[in-house]
Structure formats: C-alpha cells, structure tokens
mmCIF file of C-alpha atoms in Angstrom:
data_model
loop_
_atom_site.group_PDB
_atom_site.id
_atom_site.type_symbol
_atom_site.label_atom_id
_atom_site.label_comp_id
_atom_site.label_asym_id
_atom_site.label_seq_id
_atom_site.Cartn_x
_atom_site.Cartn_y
_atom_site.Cartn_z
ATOM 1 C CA UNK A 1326 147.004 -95.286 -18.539
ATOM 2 C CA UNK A 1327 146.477 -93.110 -16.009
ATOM 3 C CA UNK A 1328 145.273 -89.469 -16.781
ATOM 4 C CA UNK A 1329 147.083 -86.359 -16.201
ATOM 5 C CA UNK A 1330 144.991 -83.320 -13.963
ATOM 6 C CA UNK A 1331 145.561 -79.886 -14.476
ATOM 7 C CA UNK A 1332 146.650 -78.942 -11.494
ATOM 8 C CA UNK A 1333 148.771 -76.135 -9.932
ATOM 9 C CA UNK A 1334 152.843 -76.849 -10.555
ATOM 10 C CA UNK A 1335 154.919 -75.484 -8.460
ATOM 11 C CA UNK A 1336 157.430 -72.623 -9.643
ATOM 12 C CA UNK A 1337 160.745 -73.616 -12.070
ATOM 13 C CA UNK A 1338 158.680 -75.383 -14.090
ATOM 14 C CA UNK A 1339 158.958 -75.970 -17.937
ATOM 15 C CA UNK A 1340 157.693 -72.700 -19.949
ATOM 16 C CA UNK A 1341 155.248 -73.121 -22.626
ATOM 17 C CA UNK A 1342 156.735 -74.118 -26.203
ATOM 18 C CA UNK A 1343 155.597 -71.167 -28.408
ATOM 19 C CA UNK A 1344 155.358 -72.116 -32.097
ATOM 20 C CA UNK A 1345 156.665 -70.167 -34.954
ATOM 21 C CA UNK A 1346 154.839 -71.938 -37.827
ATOM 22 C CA UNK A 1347 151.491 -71.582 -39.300
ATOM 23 C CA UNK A 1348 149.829 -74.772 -38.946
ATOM 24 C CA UNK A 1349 151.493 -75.045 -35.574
ATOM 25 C CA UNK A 1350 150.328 -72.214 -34.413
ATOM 26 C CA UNK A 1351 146.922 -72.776 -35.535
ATOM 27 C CA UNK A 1352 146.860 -76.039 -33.736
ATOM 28 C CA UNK A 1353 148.261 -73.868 -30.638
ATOM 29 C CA UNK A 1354 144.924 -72.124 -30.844
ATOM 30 C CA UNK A 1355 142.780 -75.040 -31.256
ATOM 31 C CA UNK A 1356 143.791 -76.518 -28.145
ATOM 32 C CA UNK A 1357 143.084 -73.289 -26.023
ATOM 33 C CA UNK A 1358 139.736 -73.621 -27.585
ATOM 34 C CA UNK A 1359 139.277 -77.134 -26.838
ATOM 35 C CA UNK A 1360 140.070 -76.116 -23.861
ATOM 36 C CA UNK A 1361 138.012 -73.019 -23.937
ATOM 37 C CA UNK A 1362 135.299 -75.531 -24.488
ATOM 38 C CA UNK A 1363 135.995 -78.173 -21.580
ATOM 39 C CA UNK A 1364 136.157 -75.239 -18.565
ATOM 40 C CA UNK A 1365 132.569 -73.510 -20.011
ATOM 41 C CA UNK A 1366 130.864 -76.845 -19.059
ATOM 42 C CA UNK A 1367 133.169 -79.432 -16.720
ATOM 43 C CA UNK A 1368 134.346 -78.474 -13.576
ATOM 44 C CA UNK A 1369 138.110 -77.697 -13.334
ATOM 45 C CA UNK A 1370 138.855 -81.261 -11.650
ATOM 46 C CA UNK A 1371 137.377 -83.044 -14.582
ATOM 47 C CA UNK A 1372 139.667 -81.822 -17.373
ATOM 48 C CA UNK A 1373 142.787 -82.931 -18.658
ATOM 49 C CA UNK A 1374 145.351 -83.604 -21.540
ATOM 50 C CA UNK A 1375 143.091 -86.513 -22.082
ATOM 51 C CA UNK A 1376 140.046 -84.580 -21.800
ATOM 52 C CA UNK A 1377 141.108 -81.928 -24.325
ATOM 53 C CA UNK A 1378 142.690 -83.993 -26.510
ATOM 54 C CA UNK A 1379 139.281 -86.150 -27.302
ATOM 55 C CA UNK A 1380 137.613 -82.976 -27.692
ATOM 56 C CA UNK A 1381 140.490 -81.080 -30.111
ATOM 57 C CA UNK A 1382 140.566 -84.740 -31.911
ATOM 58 C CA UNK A 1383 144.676 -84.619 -31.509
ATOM 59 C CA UNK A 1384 146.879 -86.827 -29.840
ATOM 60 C CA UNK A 1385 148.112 -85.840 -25.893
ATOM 61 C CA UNK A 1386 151.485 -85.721 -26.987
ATOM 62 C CA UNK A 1387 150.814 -83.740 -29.799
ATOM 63 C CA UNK A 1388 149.302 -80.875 -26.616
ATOM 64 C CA UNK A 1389 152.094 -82.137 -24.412
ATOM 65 C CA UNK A 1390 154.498 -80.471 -26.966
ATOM 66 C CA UNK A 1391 153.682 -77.112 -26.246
ATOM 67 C CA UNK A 1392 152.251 -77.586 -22.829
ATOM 68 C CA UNK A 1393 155.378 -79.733 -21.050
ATOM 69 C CA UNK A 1394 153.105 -79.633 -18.087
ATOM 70 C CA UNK A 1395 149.587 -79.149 -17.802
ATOM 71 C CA UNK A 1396 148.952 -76.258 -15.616
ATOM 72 C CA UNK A 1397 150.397 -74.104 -18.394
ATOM 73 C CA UNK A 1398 147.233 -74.477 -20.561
ATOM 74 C CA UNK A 1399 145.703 -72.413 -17.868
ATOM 75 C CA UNK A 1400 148.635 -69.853 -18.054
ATOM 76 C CA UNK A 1401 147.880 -69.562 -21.854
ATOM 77 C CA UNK A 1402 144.284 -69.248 -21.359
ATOM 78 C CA UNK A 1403 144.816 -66.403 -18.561
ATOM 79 C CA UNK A 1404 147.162 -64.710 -21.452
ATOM 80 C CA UNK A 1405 144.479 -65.211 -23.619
ATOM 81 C CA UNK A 1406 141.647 -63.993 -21.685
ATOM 82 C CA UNK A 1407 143.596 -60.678 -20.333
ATOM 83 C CA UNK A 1408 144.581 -59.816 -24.092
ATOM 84 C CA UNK A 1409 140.802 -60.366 -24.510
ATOM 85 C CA UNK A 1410 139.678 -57.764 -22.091
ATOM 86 C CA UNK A 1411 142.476 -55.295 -23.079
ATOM 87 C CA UNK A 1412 141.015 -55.317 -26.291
ATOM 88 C CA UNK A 1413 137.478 -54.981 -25.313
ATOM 89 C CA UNK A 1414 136.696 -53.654 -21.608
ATOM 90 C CA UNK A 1415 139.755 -51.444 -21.644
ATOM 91 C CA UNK A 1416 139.116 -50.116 -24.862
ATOM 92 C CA UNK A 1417 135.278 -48.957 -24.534
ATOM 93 C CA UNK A 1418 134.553 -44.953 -23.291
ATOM 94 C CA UNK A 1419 131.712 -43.973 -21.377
ATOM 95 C CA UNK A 1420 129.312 -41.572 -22.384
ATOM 96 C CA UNK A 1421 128.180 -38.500 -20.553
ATOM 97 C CA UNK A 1422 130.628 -39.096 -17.728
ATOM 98 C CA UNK A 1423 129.862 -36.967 -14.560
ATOM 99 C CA UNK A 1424 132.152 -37.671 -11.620
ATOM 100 C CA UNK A 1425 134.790 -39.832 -10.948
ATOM 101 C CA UNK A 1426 133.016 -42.085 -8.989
ATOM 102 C CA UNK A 1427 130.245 -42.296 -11.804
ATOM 103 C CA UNK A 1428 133.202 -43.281 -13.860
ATOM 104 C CA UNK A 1429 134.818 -45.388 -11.914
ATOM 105 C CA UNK A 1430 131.568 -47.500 -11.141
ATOM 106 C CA UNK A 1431 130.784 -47.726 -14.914
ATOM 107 C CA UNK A 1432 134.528 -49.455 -15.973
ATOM 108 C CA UNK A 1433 133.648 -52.019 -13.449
ATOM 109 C CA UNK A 1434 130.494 -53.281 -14.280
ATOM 110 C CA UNK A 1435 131.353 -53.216 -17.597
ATOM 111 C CA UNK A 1436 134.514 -55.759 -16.351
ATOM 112 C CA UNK A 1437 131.616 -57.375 -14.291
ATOM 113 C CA UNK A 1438 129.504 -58.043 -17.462
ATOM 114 C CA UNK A 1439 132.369 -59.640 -19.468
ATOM 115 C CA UNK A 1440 133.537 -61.695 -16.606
ATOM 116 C CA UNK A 1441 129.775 -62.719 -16.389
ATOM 117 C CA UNK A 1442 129.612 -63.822 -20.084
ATOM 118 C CA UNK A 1443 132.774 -65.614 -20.136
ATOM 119 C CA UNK A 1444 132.680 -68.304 -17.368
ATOM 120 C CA UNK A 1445 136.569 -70.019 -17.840
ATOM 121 C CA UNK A 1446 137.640 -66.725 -18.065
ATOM 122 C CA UNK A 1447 136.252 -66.084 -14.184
ATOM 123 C CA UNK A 1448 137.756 -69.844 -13.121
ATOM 124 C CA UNK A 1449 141.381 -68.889 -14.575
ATOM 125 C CA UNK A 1450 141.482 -65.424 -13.280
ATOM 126 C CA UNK A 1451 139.609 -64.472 -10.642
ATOM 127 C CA UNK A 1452 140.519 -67.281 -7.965
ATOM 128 C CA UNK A 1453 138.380 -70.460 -9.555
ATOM 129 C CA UNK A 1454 139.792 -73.845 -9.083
ATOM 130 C CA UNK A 1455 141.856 -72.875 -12.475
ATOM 131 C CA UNK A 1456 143.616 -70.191 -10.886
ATOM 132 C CA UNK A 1457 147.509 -70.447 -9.867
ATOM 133 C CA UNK A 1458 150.150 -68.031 -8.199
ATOM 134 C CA UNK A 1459 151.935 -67.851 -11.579
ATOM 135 C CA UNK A 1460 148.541 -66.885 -13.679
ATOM 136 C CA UNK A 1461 148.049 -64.446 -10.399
ATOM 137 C CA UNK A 1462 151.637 -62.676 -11.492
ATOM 138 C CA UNK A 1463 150.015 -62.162 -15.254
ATOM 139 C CA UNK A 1464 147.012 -60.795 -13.545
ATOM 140 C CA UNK A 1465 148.930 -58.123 -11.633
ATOM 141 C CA UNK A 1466 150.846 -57.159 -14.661
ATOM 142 C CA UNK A 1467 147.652 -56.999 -16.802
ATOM 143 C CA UNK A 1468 146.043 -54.917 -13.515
ATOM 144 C CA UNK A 1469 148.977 -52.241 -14.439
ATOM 145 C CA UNK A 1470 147.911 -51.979 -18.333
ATOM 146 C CA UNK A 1471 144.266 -51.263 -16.732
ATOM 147 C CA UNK A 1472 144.971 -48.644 -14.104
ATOM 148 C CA UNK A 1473 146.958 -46.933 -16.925
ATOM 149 C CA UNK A 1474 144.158 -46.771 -19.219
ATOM 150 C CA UNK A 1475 141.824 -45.484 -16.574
ATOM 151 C CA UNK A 1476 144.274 -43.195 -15.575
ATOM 152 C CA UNK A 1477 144.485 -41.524 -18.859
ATOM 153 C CA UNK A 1478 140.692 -41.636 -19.219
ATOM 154 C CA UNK A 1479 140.563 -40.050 -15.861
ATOM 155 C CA UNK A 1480 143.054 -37.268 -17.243
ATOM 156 C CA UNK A 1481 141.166 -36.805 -20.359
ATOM 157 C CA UNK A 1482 137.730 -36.781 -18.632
ATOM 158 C CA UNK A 1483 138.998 -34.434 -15.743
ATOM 159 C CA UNK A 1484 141.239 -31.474 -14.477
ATOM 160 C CA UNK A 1485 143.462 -34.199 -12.454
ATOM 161 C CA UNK A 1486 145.215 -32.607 -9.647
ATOM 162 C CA UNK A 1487 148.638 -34.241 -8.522
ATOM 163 C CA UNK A 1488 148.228 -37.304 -6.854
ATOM 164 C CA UNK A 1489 151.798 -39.169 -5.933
ATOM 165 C CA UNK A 1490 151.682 -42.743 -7.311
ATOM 166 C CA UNK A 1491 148.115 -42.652 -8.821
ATOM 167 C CA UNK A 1492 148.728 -45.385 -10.851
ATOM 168 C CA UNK A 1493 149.770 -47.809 -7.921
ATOM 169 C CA UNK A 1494 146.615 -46.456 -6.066
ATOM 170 C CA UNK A 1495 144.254 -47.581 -8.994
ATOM 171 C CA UNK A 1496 145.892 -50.547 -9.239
ATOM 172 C CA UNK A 1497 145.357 -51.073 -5.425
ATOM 173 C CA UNK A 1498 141.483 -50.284 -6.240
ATOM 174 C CA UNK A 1499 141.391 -53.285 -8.741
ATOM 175 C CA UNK A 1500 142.802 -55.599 -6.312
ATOM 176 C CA UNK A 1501 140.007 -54.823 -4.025
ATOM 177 C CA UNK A 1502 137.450 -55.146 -6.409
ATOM 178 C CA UNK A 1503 138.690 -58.664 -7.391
ATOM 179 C CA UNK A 1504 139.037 -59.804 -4.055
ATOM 180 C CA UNK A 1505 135.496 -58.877 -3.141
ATOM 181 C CA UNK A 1506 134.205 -60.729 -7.176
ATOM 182 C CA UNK A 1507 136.565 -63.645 -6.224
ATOM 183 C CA UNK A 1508 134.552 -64.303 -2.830
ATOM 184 C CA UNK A 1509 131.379 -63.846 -4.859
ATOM 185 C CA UNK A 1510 132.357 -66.401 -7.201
ATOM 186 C CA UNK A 1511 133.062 -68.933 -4.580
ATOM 187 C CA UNK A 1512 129.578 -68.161 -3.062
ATOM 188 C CA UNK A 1513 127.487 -68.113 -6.001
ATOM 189 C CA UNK A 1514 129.558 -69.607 -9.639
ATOM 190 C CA UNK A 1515 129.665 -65.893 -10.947
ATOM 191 C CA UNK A 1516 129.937 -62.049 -10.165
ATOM 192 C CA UNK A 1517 126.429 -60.910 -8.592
ATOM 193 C CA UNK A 1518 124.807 -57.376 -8.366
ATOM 194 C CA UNK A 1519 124.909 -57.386 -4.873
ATOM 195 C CA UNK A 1520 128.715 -58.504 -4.732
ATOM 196 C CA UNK A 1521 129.033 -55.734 -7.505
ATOM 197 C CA UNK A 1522 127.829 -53.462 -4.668
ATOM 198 C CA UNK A 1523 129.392 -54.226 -1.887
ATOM 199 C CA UNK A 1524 132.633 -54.203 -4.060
ATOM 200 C CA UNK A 1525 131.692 -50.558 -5.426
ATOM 201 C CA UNK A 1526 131.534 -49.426 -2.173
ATOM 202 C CA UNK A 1527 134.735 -50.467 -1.203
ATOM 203 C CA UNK A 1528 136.704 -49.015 -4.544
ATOM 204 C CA UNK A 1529 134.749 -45.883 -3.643
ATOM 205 C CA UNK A 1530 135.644 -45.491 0.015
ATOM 206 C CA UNK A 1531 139.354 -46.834 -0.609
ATOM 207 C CA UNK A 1532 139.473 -44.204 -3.598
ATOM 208 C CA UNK A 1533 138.466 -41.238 -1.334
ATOM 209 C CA UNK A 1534 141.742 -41.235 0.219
ATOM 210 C CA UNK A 1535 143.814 -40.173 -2.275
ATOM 211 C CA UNK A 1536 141.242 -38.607 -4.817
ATOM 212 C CA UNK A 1537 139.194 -35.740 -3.643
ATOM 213 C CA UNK A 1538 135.174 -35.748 -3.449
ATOM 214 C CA UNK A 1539 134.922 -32.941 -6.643
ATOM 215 C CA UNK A 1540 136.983 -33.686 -9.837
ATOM 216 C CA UNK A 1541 136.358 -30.629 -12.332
ATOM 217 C CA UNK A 1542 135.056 -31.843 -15.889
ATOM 218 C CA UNK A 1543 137.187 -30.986 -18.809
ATOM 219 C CA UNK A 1544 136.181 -28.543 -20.855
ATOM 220 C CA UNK A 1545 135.342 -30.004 -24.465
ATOM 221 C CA UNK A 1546 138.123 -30.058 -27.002
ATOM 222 C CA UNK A 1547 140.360 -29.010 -24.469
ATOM 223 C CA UNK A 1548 144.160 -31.470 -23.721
ATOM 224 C CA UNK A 1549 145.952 -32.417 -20.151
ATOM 225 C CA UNK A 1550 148.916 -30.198 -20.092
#
C-alpha cells in the first residue's frame, strides 16, 4: 500500500470534518499531537497518515475522517499554533516601556522566543516545508488579531497621534518581520539573533514612515480618549 505525503493541495479542496462529540473530539486532538510529535523530530517529507497513525496508535481511516486530505492536518496545526500565540505572545505586557521602538522590538523577540521553542510551529507558519498558500491566508488573518493588540497597547502605552490606517501599517510591519525570520529559517532551521536584527531594523525603518521619532508616554492612570 502505498503511503500518502502531506503535501500542498491545491485550492477547492475538501474542508476539515470538525467533530461535535466528546470522544471524537478528543481523538481530533490526539492526532494534532501525534502530529505535533512527528514534525518536532522528522522532516516534513517523512510524515504521513501512515506516519501519524502508528504514532497516535489509530487506524488511517479513522484520521482520514476528519482530514479528507492530508494537507489539512497542517491547516489544523497552523489554527492551532496561532490560537497558541494569541493566547500567550499577544497576551503578555512589557514592563517599563520607553519608546515605541523599545516596544515594538520587545513584542518581537518575545514572538522570536516562542517560535524558537516550538519548532512545527516555525515549519507550518513561517514558510517551512509544512507551509501552504491556504495556512498563509490563516496567517494573515491571525497577523490582523496581532496588529490590533499592539495597536491598543500602543494607545494605552502612548499619546497616539492620528495615523490613517495604522492597523494595516502594523500589519505591513509583521509581514516584514516574517519574511526576513522565514529566510532565516531556511538558512539556519530556526530564528537567529542576528536575523532578529537585521529584521528589527527593517520594522524600525519601515515604521518611521508613518509613526513619528517621539511618541509621548501616558501619564499613569490616565485612558485614550
């Protein structure tokens, strides 16, 4: 019997069969982990239905019947590991904040750092052989939900002034940043501090065109209008 890859599908294909039931949804989760499991320690070429079936101990059809095709594990791992960093990166304040730029630079290593720690999490999002157009499109969207938070930390942190479509702009910083972390894991297997550099000089120069040098600190206690 041959064995299935997981490679990229084209677009139209089959969506992912979400389950409604407990144990269903439990064995949802397990494969994701199996999964999980497979991409911290194969390379992308060497997994499979097959593959994460031996290591869930299920059946492939039993995975086939919520992934119809196998690319889509990776599309439920990307939604997995964006939730993840929602709920962790986005959610963390820095301390003692003194310019935008110091800001700015602090959000993204912090990204850097989980990215580091989570290697299947850098091959399904950040252009590793996991990576697809369609988990590219959840990436974008998720980009949004991150510009927004930094946008209201910005505007919590700072006497903003108005600044047309601030929100696109940020969003337009994270694409640069992940462009310049995408090369660097292609170079090297994983984000380094000299990538990290090169791509905080880039957010900070592109940045400088729509945000001015000085951004006023808020006075404590004090609200955005």
């Amino acid at each position: 019997m041959s064995d299935t890859r997981l490679t990229p599908q084209p677009s139209g294909r089959p969506e992912i069969r979400r389950p409604a039931q407990k144990r269903s949804k439990a064995r949802f989760e397990a494969i994701l982990d199996g999964a999980e499991r497979l991409l911290d320690k194969l390379p992308t070429a060497a997994l499979s239905i097959h593959a994460i079936a031996a290591e869930v101990g299920i059946s492939p059809p039993s995975i086939y019947h919520f992934f119809p095709e196998p690319q889509l594990v990776f599309s439920a791992l990307a939604e997995r590991y964006l939730r993840r960093f929602e709920q962790t990166v986005l959610t963390e304040v820095p301390e003692n904040v003194e310019s935008w730029q110091d800001l700015q630079t602090r959000q993204f290593r912090a990204a850097q750092q989980w990215f580091n720690a989570h290697p299947a999490a850098r091959q399904v999002l950040l252009g590793g052989p996991a990576w697809s157009p369609d988990i590219g499109i959840q990436d974008h969207d998720s980009n949004y939900v991150t510009a927004q938070r930094s946008l209201e930390l910005m505007d919590a942190l700072f006497v903003m002034p108005e600044v047309p479509d601030l929100r696109d702009r940020l969003v337009e910083v994270i694409v640069i940043s992940d462009a310049i972390w995408s090369l660097s894991i292609h170079r090297h297997g994983f984000i380094t501090d000299a990538m990290e550099e090169q791509a905080r000089r880039a957010r900070i120069a592109y940045s400088r065109t729509f945000l001015p040098e000085y951004l006023p600190l808020r006075a404590a206690g004090t609200k955005p209008a």
